[in-house]
Amino acid sequence: WDVFLSVANSNGQAFARLYDVTHKIAVNGSEISVSNIATPTQISSGNLSFWAGRNLYRVQIKSLNSFVVTFSSGRVKITY
């Protein structure tokens, strides 16, 4: 998946991941991060494995040092 992510004041580390609400688990391999970047920057994860069925997914973001994290946009790319 692709995300545009940044952290305020170019200070600290910002994380984003996909969370499967249906099964109450994080999607393996979906956590991505940026360090000390104040402008939204596109980052990508590797391949992801989703559980079969009709599932609800949410984006979770966090900061390690309480600075504001900005999630500009995200998308899941499907290749078959």
PDB file of N, CA and C in Angstrom:
ATOM      1  N   TRP A   1       0.841  -1.162   0.000  1.00  0.00           N
ATOM      2  CA  TRP A   1       0.000   0.000   0.000  1.00  0.00           C
ATOM      3  C   TRP A   1       0.880   1.216   0.000  1.00  0.00           C
ATOM      4  N   ASP A   2       0.377   2.331  -0.452  1.00  0.00           N
ATOM      5  CA  ASP A   2       1.110   3.598  -0.544  1.00  0.00           C
ATOM      6  C   ASP A   2       0.476   4.610   0.384  1.00  0.00           C
ATOM      7  N   VAL A   3       1.321   5.432   1.004  1.00  0.00           N
ATOM      8  CA  VAL A   3       0.852   6.448   1.950  1.00  0.00           C
ATOM      9  C   VAL A   3       1.682   7.712   1.779  1.00  0.00           C
ATOM     10  N   PHE A   4       1.056   8.870   1.925  1.00  0.00           N
ATOM     11  CA  PHE A   4       1.777  10.132   2.056  1.00  0.00           C
ATOM     12  C   PHE A   4       1.753  10.490   3.543  1.00  0.00           C
ATOM     13  N   LEU A   5       2.933  10.560   4.155  1.00  0.00           N
ATOM     14  CA  LEU A   5       3.044  10.696   5.609  1.00  0.00           C
ATOM     15  C   LEU A   5       4.122  11.715   5.945  1.00  0.00           C
ATOM     16  N   SER A   6       3.901  12.472   7.034  1.00  0.00           N
ATOM     17  CA  SER A   6       4.914  13.409   7.521  1.00  0.00           C
ATOM     18  C   SER A   6       4.752  13.592   9.030  1.00  0.00           C
ATOM     19  N   VAL A   7       5.781  14.173   9.644  1.00  0.00           N
ATOM     20  CA  VAL A   7       5.741  14.471  11.079  1.00  0.00           C
ATOM     21  C   VAL A   7       6.113  15.939  11.275  1.00  0.00           C
ATOM     22  N   ALA A   8       5.401  16.616  12.160  1.00  0.00           N
ATOM     23  CA  ALA A   8       5.577  18.062  12.356  1.00  0.00           C
ATOM     24  C   ALA A   8       6.999  18.404  12.794  1.00  0.00           C
ATOM     25  N   ASN A   9       7.462  19.568  12.352  1.00  0.00           N
ATOM     26  CA  ASN A   9       8.763  20.130  12.724  1.00  0.00           C
ATOM     27  C   ASN A   9       9.948  19.276  12.295  1.00  0.00           C
ATOM     28  N   SER A  10       9.741  18.338  11.387  1.00  0.00           N
ATOM     29  CA  SER A  10      10.813  17.430  10.949  1.00  0.00           C
ATOM     30  C   SER A  10      11.508  16.786  12.135  1.00  0.00           C
ATOM     31  N   ASN A  11      10.718  16.454  13.142  1.00  0.00           N
ATOM     32  CA  ASN A  11      11.307  15.938  14.379  1.00  0.00           C
ATOM     33  C   ASN A  11      10.565  14.695  14.831  1.00  0.00           C
ATOM     34  N   GLY A  12      11.211  13.558  14.766  1.00  0.00           N
ATOM     35  CA  GLY A  12      10.597  12.339  15.262  1.00  0.00           C
ATOM     36  C   GLY A  12      10.263  11.363  14.157  1.00  0.00           C
ATOM     37  N   GLN A  13       9.485  10.362  14.528  1.00  0.00           N
ATOM     38  CA  GLN A  13       9.140   9.291  13.608  1.00  0.00           C
ATOM     39  C   GLN A  13       7.626   9.103  13.593  1.00  0.00           C
ATOM     40  N   ALA A  14       7.078   8.918  12.383  1.00  0.00           N
ATOM     41  CA  ALA A  14       5.642   8.712  12.198  1.00  0.00           C
ATOM     42  C   ALA A  14       5.414   7.330  11.600  1.00  0.00           C
ATOM     43  N   PHE A  15       4.379   6.657  12.068  1.00  0.00           N
ATOM     44  CA  PHE A  15       4.045   5.312  11.606  1.00  0.00           C
ATOM     45  C   PHE A  15       2.606   5.278  11.096  1.00  0.00           C
ATOM     46  N   ALA A  16       2.344   4.397  10.127  1.00  0.00           N
ATOM     47  CA  ALA A  16       0.988   4.132   9.655  1.00  0.00           C
ATOM     48  C   ALA A  16       0.882   2.648   9.354  1.00  0.00           C
ATOM     49  N   ARG A  17      -0.311   2.081   9.602  1.00  0.00           N
ATOM     50  CA  ARG A  17      -0.539   0.677   9.269  1.00  0.00           C
ATOM     51  C   ARG A  17      -2.014   0.462   9.001  1.00  0.00           C
ATOM     52  N   LEU A  18      -2.327  -0.666   8.364  1.00  0.00           N
ATOM     53  CA  LEU A  18      -3.711  -1.063   8.145  1.00  0.00           C
ATOM     54  C   LEU A  18      -4.133  -1.981   9.285  1.00  0.00           C
ATOM     55  N   TYR A  19      -5.365  -1.782   9.761  1.00  0.00           N
ATOM     56  CA  TYR A  19      -5.903  -2.579  10.852  1.00  0.00           C
ATOM     57  C   TYR A  19      -7.187  -3.246  10.381  1.00  0.00           C
ATOM     58  N   ASP A  20      -7.259  -4.567  10.545  1.00  0.00           N
ATOM     59  CA  ASP A  20      -8.441  -5.356  10.178  1.00  0.00           C
ATOM     60  C   ASP A  20      -9.400  -5.339  11.368  1.00  0.00           C
ATOM     61  N   VAL A  21     -10.425  -4.514  11.288  1.00  0.00           N
ATOM     62  CA  VAL A  21     -11.390  -4.359  12.380  1.00  0.00           C
ATOM     63  C   VAL A  21     -12.198  -5.635  12.582  1.00  0.00           C
ATOM     64  N   THR A  22     -12.498  -6.337  11.498  1.00  0.00           N
ATOM     65  CA  THR A  22     -13.305  -7.556  11.566  1.00  0.00           C
ATOM     66  C   THR A  22     -12.638  -8.626  12.417  1.00  0.00           C
ATOM     67  N   HIS A  23     -11.323  -8.813  12.211  1.00  0.00           N
ATOM     68  CA  HIS A  23     -10.592  -9.851  12.945  1.00  0.00           C
ATOM     69  C   HIS A  23      -9.769  -9.307  14.114  1.00  0.00           C
ATOM     70  N   LYS A  24      -9.780  -7.987  14.292  1.00  0.00           N
ATOM     71  CA  LYS A  24      -9.074  -7.319  15.386  1.00  0.00           C
ATOM     72  C   LYS A  24      -7.570  -7.602  15.369  1.00  0.00           C
ATOM     73  N   ILE A  25      -6.961  -7.454  14.177  1.00  0.00           N
ATOM     74  CA  ILE A  25      -5.520  -7.645  14.022  1.00  0.00           C
ATOM     75  C   ILE A  25      -4.968  -6.624  13.034  1.00  0.00           C
ATOM     76  N   ALA A  26      -3.681  -6.313  13.183  1.00  0.00           N
ATOM     77  CA  ALA A  26      -3.000  -5.487  12.189  1.00  0.00           C
ATOM     78  C   ALA A  26      -2.701  -6.364  10.981  1.00  0.00           C
ATOM     79  N   VAL A  27      -2.733  -5.779   9.801  1.00  0.00           N
ATOM     80  CA  VAL A  27      -2.411  -6.514   8.579  1.00  0.00           C
ATOM     81  C   VAL A  27      -0.895  -6.693   8.537  1.00  0.00           C
ATOM     82  N   ASN A  28      -0.449  -7.937   8.451  1.00  0.00           N
ATOM     83  CA  ASN A  28       0.982  -8.238   8.425  1.00  0.00           C
ATOM     84  C   ASN A  28       1.684  -7.516   7.281  1.00  0.00           C
ATOM     85  N   GLY A  29       2.800  -6.852   7.600  1.00  0.00           N
ATOM     86  CA  GLY A  29       3.589  -6.165   6.591  1.00  0.00           C
ATOM     87  C   GLY A  29       3.094  -4.796   6.198  1.00  0.00           C
ATOM     88  N   SER A  30       2.025  -4.307   6.847  1.00  0.00           N
ATOM     89  CA  SER A  30       1.453  -3.024   6.424  1.00  0.00           C
ATOM     90  C   SER A  30       2.050  -1.818   7.149  1.00  0.00           C
ATOM     91  N   GLU A  31       2.819  -2.024   8.217  1.00  0.00           N
ATOM     92  CA  GLU A  31       3.356  -0.881   8.961  1.00  0.00           C
ATOM     93  C   GLU A  31       4.510  -0.239   8.195  1.00  0.00           C
ATOM     94  N   ILE A  32       4.390   1.058   7.974  1.00  0.00           N
ATOM     95  CA  ILE A  32       5.416   1.834   7.290  1.00  0.00           C
ATOM     96  C   ILE A  32       5.700   3.085   8.106  1.00  0.00           C
ATOM     97  N   SER A  33       6.874   3.688   7.924  1.00  0.00           N
ATOM     98  CA  SER A  33       7.230   4.842   8.747  1.00  0.00           C
ATOM     99  C   SER A  33       8.118   5.818   7.991  1.00  0.00           C
ATOM    100  N   VAL A  34       8.150   7.054   8.503  1.00  0.00           N
ATOM    101  CA  VAL A  34       9.068   8.090   8.038  1.00  0.00           C
ATOM    102  C   VAL A  34       9.730   8.705   9.262  1.00  0.00           C
ATOM    103  N   SER A  35      10.935   9.223   9.072  1.00  0.00           N
ATOM    104  CA  SER A  35      11.669   9.870  10.158  1.00  0.00           C
ATOM    105  C   SER A  35      12.097  11.265   9.743  1.00  0.00           C
ATOM    106  N   ASN A  36      11.823  12.237  10.600  1.00  0.00           N
ATOM    107  CA  ASN A  36      12.294  13.610  10.444  1.00  0.00           C
ATOM    108  C   ASN A  36      11.952  14.221   9.090  1.00  0.00           C
ATOM    109  N   ILE A  37      10.718  14.026   8.627  1.00  0.00           N
ATOM    110  CA  ILE A  37      10.267  14.571   7.348  1.00  0.00           C
ATOM    111  C   ILE A  37       9.009  15.406   7.580  1.00  0.00           C
ATOM    112  N   ALA A  38       9.085  16.723   7.272  1.00  0.00           N
ATOM    113  CA  ALA A  38       7.962  17.622   7.532  1.00  0.00           C
ATOM    114  C   ALA A  38       7.008  17.754   6.352  1.00  0.00           C
ATOM    115  N   THR A  39       7.455  17.438   5.144  1.00  0.00           N
ATOM    116  CA  THR A  39       6.571  17.509   3.987  1.00  0.00           C
ATOM    117  C   THR A  39       6.042  16.120   3.669  1.00  0.00           C
ATOM    118  N   PRO A  40       4.769  16.018   3.304  1.00  0.00           N
ATOM    119  CA  PRO A  40       4.211  14.697   3.004  1.00  0.00           C
ATOM    120  C   PRO A  40       5.029  13.960   1.941  1.00  0.00           C
ATOM    121  N   THR A  41       5.459  12.773   2.280  1.00  0.00           N
ATOM    122  CA  THR A  41       6.320  11.968   1.423  1.00  0.00           C
ATOM    123  C   THR A  41       5.669  10.619   1.171  1.00  0.00           C
ATOM    124  N   GLN A  42       5.700  10.174  -0.076  1.00  0.00           N
ATOM    125  CA  GLN A  42       5.090   8.888  -0.416  1.00  0.00           C
ATOM    126  C   GLN A  42       6.028   7.750  -0.034  1.00  0.00           C
ATOM    127  N   ILE A  43       5.476   6.786   0.703  1.00  0.00           N
ATOM    128  CA  ILE A  43       6.213   5.581   1.060  1.00  0.00           C
ATOM    129  C   ILE A  43       5.317   4.381   0.769  1.00  0.00           C
ATOM    130  N   SER A  44       5.945   3.246   0.508  1.00  0.00           N
ATOM    131  CA  SER A  44       5.193   2.048   0.127  1.00  0.00           C
ATOM    132  C   SER A  44       5.612   0.863   0.980  1.00  0.00           C
ATOM    133  N   SER A  45       4.677  -0.041   1.175  1.00  0.00           N
ATOM    134  CA  SER A  45       4.981  -1.292   1.877  1.00  0.00           C
ATOM    135  C   SER A  45       5.296  -2.361   0.845  1.00  0.00           C
ATOM    136  N   GLY A  46       5.639  -3.531   1.331  1.00  0.00           N
ATOM    137  CA  GLY A  46       5.800  -4.676   0.449  1.00  0.00           C
ATOM    138  C   GLY A  46       4.443  -5.309   0.199  1.00  0.00           C
ATOM    139  N   ASN A  47       4.445  -6.558  -0.230  1.00  0.00           N
ATOM    140  CA  ASN A  47       3.198  -7.276  -0.479  1.00  0.00           C
ATOM    141  C   ASN A  47       2.449  -7.545   0.824  1.00  0.00           C
ATOM    142  N   LEU A  48       1.133  -7.466   0.757  1.00  0.00           N
ATOM    143  CA  LEU A  48       0.278  -7.695   1.924  1.00  0.00           C
ATOM    144  C   LEU A  48      -0.596  -8.919   1.687  1.00  0.00           C
ATOM    145  N   SER A  49      -0.953  -9.586   2.773  1.00  0.00           N
ATOM    146  CA  SER A  49      -1.876 -10.720   2.699  1.00  0.00           C
ATOM    147  C   SER A  49      -3.123 -10.374   3.502  1.00  0.00           C
ATOM    148  N   PHE A  50      -4.266 -10.366   2.825  1.00  0.00           N
ATOM    149  CA  PHE A  50      -5.534 -10.073   3.485  1.00  0.00           C
ATOM    150  C   PHE A  50      -6.300 -11.361   3.725  1.00  0.00           C
ATOM    151  N   TRP A  51      -7.056 -11.405   4.803  1.00  0.00           N
ATOM    152  CA  TRP A  51      -7.894 -12.567   5.082  1.00  0.00           C
ATOM    153  C   TRP A  51      -9.080 -12.558   4.124  1.00  0.00           C
ATOM    154  N   ALA A  52      -9.535 -13.727   3.763  1.00  0.00           N
ATOM    155  CA  ALA A  52     -10.678 -13.844   2.857  1.00  0.00           C
ATOM    156  C   ALA A  52     -11.953 -13.352   3.540  1.00  0.00           C
ATOM    157  N   GLY A  53     -12.905 -12.923   2.749  1.00  0.00           N
ATOM    158  CA  GLY A  53     -14.199 -12.503   3.285  1.00  0.00           C
ATOM    159  C   GLY A  53     -14.404 -11.013   3.174  1.00  0.00           C
ATOM    160  N   ARG A  54     -15.516 -10.582   3.715  1.00  0.00           N
ATOM    161  CA  ARG A  54     -15.879  -9.159   3.698  1.00  0.00           C
ATOM    162  C   ARG A  54     -15.387  -8.543   5.003  1.00  0.00           C
ATOM    163  N   ASN A  55     -14.261  -7.853   4.945  1.00  0.00           N
ATOM    164  CA  ASN A  55     -13.610  -7.313   6.137  1.00  0.00           C
ATOM    165  C   ASN A  55     -13.564  -5.793   6.087  1.00  0.00           C
ATOM    166  N   LEU A  56     -13.571  -5.180   7.255  1.00  0.00           N
ATOM    167  CA  LEU A  56     -13.464  -3.733   7.383  1.00  0.00           C
ATOM    168  C   LEU A  56     -12.038  -3.392   7.807  1.00  0.00           C
ATOM    169  N   TYR A  57     -11.399  -2.468   7.066  1.00  0.00           N
ATOM    170  CA  TYR A  57     -10.030  -2.052   7.372  1.00  0.00           C
ATOM    171  C   TYR A  57     -10.002  -0.573   7.726  1.00  0.00           C
ATOM    172  N   ARG A  58      -9.129  -0.222   8.659  1.00  0.00           N
ATOM    173  CA  ARG A  58      -8.925   1.175   9.052  1.00  0.00           C
ATOM    174  C   ARG A  58      -7.439   1.475   9.058  1.00  0.00           C
ATOM    175  N   VAL A  59      -7.109   2.750   8.945  1.00  0.00           N
ATOM    176  CA  VAL A  59      -5.724   3.186   9.016  1.00  0.00           C
ATOM    177  C   VAL A  59      -5.444   3.626  10.443  1.00  0.00           C
ATOM    178  N   GLN A  60      -4.335   3.151  11.002  1.00  0.00           N
ATOM    179  CA  GLN A  60      -3.887   3.605  12.316  1.00  0.00           C
ATOM    180  C   GLN A  60      -2.579   4.361  12.118  1.00  0.00           C
ATOM    181  N   ILE A  61      -2.445   5.514  12.785  1.00  0.00           N
ATOM    182  CA  ILE A  61      -1.205   6.289  12.724  1.00  0.00           C
ATOM    183  C   ILE A  61      -0.740   6.582  14.147  1.00  0.00           C
ATOM    184  N   LYS A  62       0.586   6.768  14.290  1.00  0.00           N
ATOM    185  CA  LYS A  62       1.122   7.119  15.610  1.00  0.00           C
ATOM    186  C   LYS A  62       2.416   7.896  15.466  1.00  0.00           C
ATOM    187  N   SER A  63       2.763   8.613  16.529  1.00  0.00           N
ATOM    188  CA  SER A  63       4.004   9.349  16.634  1.00  0.00           C
ATOM    189  C   SER A  63       4.720   8.863  17.882  1.00  0.00           C
ATOM    190  N   LEU A  64       6.039   8.752  17.820  1.00  0.00           N
ATOM    191  CA  LEU A  64       6.784   8.288  18.991  1.00  0.00           C
ATOM    192  C   LEU A  64       7.038   9.389  20.015  1.00  0.00           C
ATOM    193  N   ASN A  65       6.962  10.670  19.583  1.00  0.00           N
ATOM    194  CA  ASN A  65       7.314  11.753  20.502  1.00  0.00           C
ATOM    195  C   ASN A  65       6.239  12.832  20.625  1.00  0.00           C
ATOM    196  N   SER A  66       5.007  12.518  20.326  1.00  0.00           N
ATOM    197  CA  SER A  66       3.858  13.419  20.487  1.00  0.00           C
ATOM    198  C   SER A  66       3.780  14.561  19.480  1.00  0.00           C
ATOM    199  N   PHE A  67       4.643  14.609  18.473  1.00  0.00           N
ATOM    200  CA  PHE A  67       4.492  15.606  17.424  1.00  0.00           C
ATOM    201  C   PHE A  67       3.349  15.181  16.500  1.00  0.00           C
ATOM    202  N   VAL A  68       2.740  16.147  15.845  1.00  0.00           N
ATOM    203  CA  VAL A  68       1.602  15.877  14.969  1.00  0.00           C
ATOM    204  C   VAL A  68       2.054  15.077  13.751  1.00  0.00           C
ATOM    205  N   VAL A  69       1.326  14.005  13.481  1.00  0.00           N
ATOM    206  CA  VAL A  69       1.562  13.183  12.297  1.00  0.00           C
ATOM    207  C   VAL A  69       0.484  13.523  11.274  1.00  0.00           C
ATOM    208  N   THR A  70       0.886  13.739  10.026  1.00  0.00           N
ATOM    209  CA  THR A  70      -0.063  14.054   8.968  1.00  0.00           C
ATOM    210  C   THR A  70      -0.131  12.891   7.985  1.00  0.00           C
ATOM    211  N   PHE A  71      -1.331  12.361   7.833  1.00  0.00           N
ATOM    212  CA  PHE A  71      -1.624  11.316   6.851  1.00  0.00           C
ATOM    213  C   PHE A  71      -2.375  12.004   5.726  1.00  0.00           C
ATOM    214  N   SER A  72      -1.709  12.241   4.608  1.00  0.00           N
ATOM    215  CA  SER A  72      -2.334  12.992   3.513  1.00  0.00           C
ATOM    216  C   SER A  72      -3.254  12.127   2.674  1.00  0.00           C
ATOM    217  N   SER A  73      -2.810  10.929   2.338  1.00  0.00           N
ATOM    218  CA  SER A  73      -3.653  10.010   1.583  1.00  0.00           C
ATOM    219  C   SER A  73      -3.010   8.631   1.600  1.00  0.00           C
ATOM    220  N   GLY A  74      -3.819   7.651   1.277  1.00  0.00           N
ATOM    221  CA  GLY A  74      -3.310   6.287   1.213  1.00  0.00           C
ATOM    222  C   GLY A  74      -4.132   5.468   0.244  1.00  0.00           C
ATOM    223  N   ARG A  75      -3.520   4.429  -0.303  1.00  0.00           N
ATOM    224  CA  ARG A  75      -4.247   3.552  -1.223  1.00  0.00           C
ATOM    225  C   ARG A  75      -3.656   2.155  -1.160  1.00  0.00           C
ATOM    226  N   VAL A  76      -4.506   1.187  -1.430  1.00  0.00           N
ATOM    227  CA  VAL A  76      -4.083  -0.197  -1.535  1.00  0.00           C
ATOM    228  C   VAL A  76      -4.032  -0.522  -3.022  1.00  0.00           C
ATOM    229  N   LYS A  77      -2.886  -0.980  -3.485  1.00  0.00           N
ATOM    230  CA  LYS A  77      -2.722  -1.343  -4.890  1.00  0.00           C
ATOM    231  C   LYS A  77      -2.946  -2.855  -5.025  1.00  0.00           C
ATOM    232  N   ILE A  78      -3.807  -3.230  -5.944  1.00  0.00           N
ATOM    233  CA  ILE A  78      -4.109  -4.637  -6.169  1.00  0.00           C
ATOM    234  C   ILE A  78      -3.526  -5.043  -7.517  1.00  0.00           C
ATOM    235  N   THR A  79      -2.662  -6.049  -7.474  1.00  0.00           N
ATOM    236  CA  THR A  79      -2.030  -6.575  -8.685  1.00  0.00           C
ATOM    237  C   THR A  79      -2.383  -8.036  -8.803  1.00  0.00           C
ATOM    238  N   TYR A  80      -2.837  -8.445  -9.959  1.00  0.00           N
ATOM    239  CA  TYR A  80      -3.182  -9.855 -10.144  1.00  0.00           C
ATOM    240  C   TYR A  80      -2.704 -10.357 -11.483  1.00  0.00           C
TER     241      TYR A  80
END
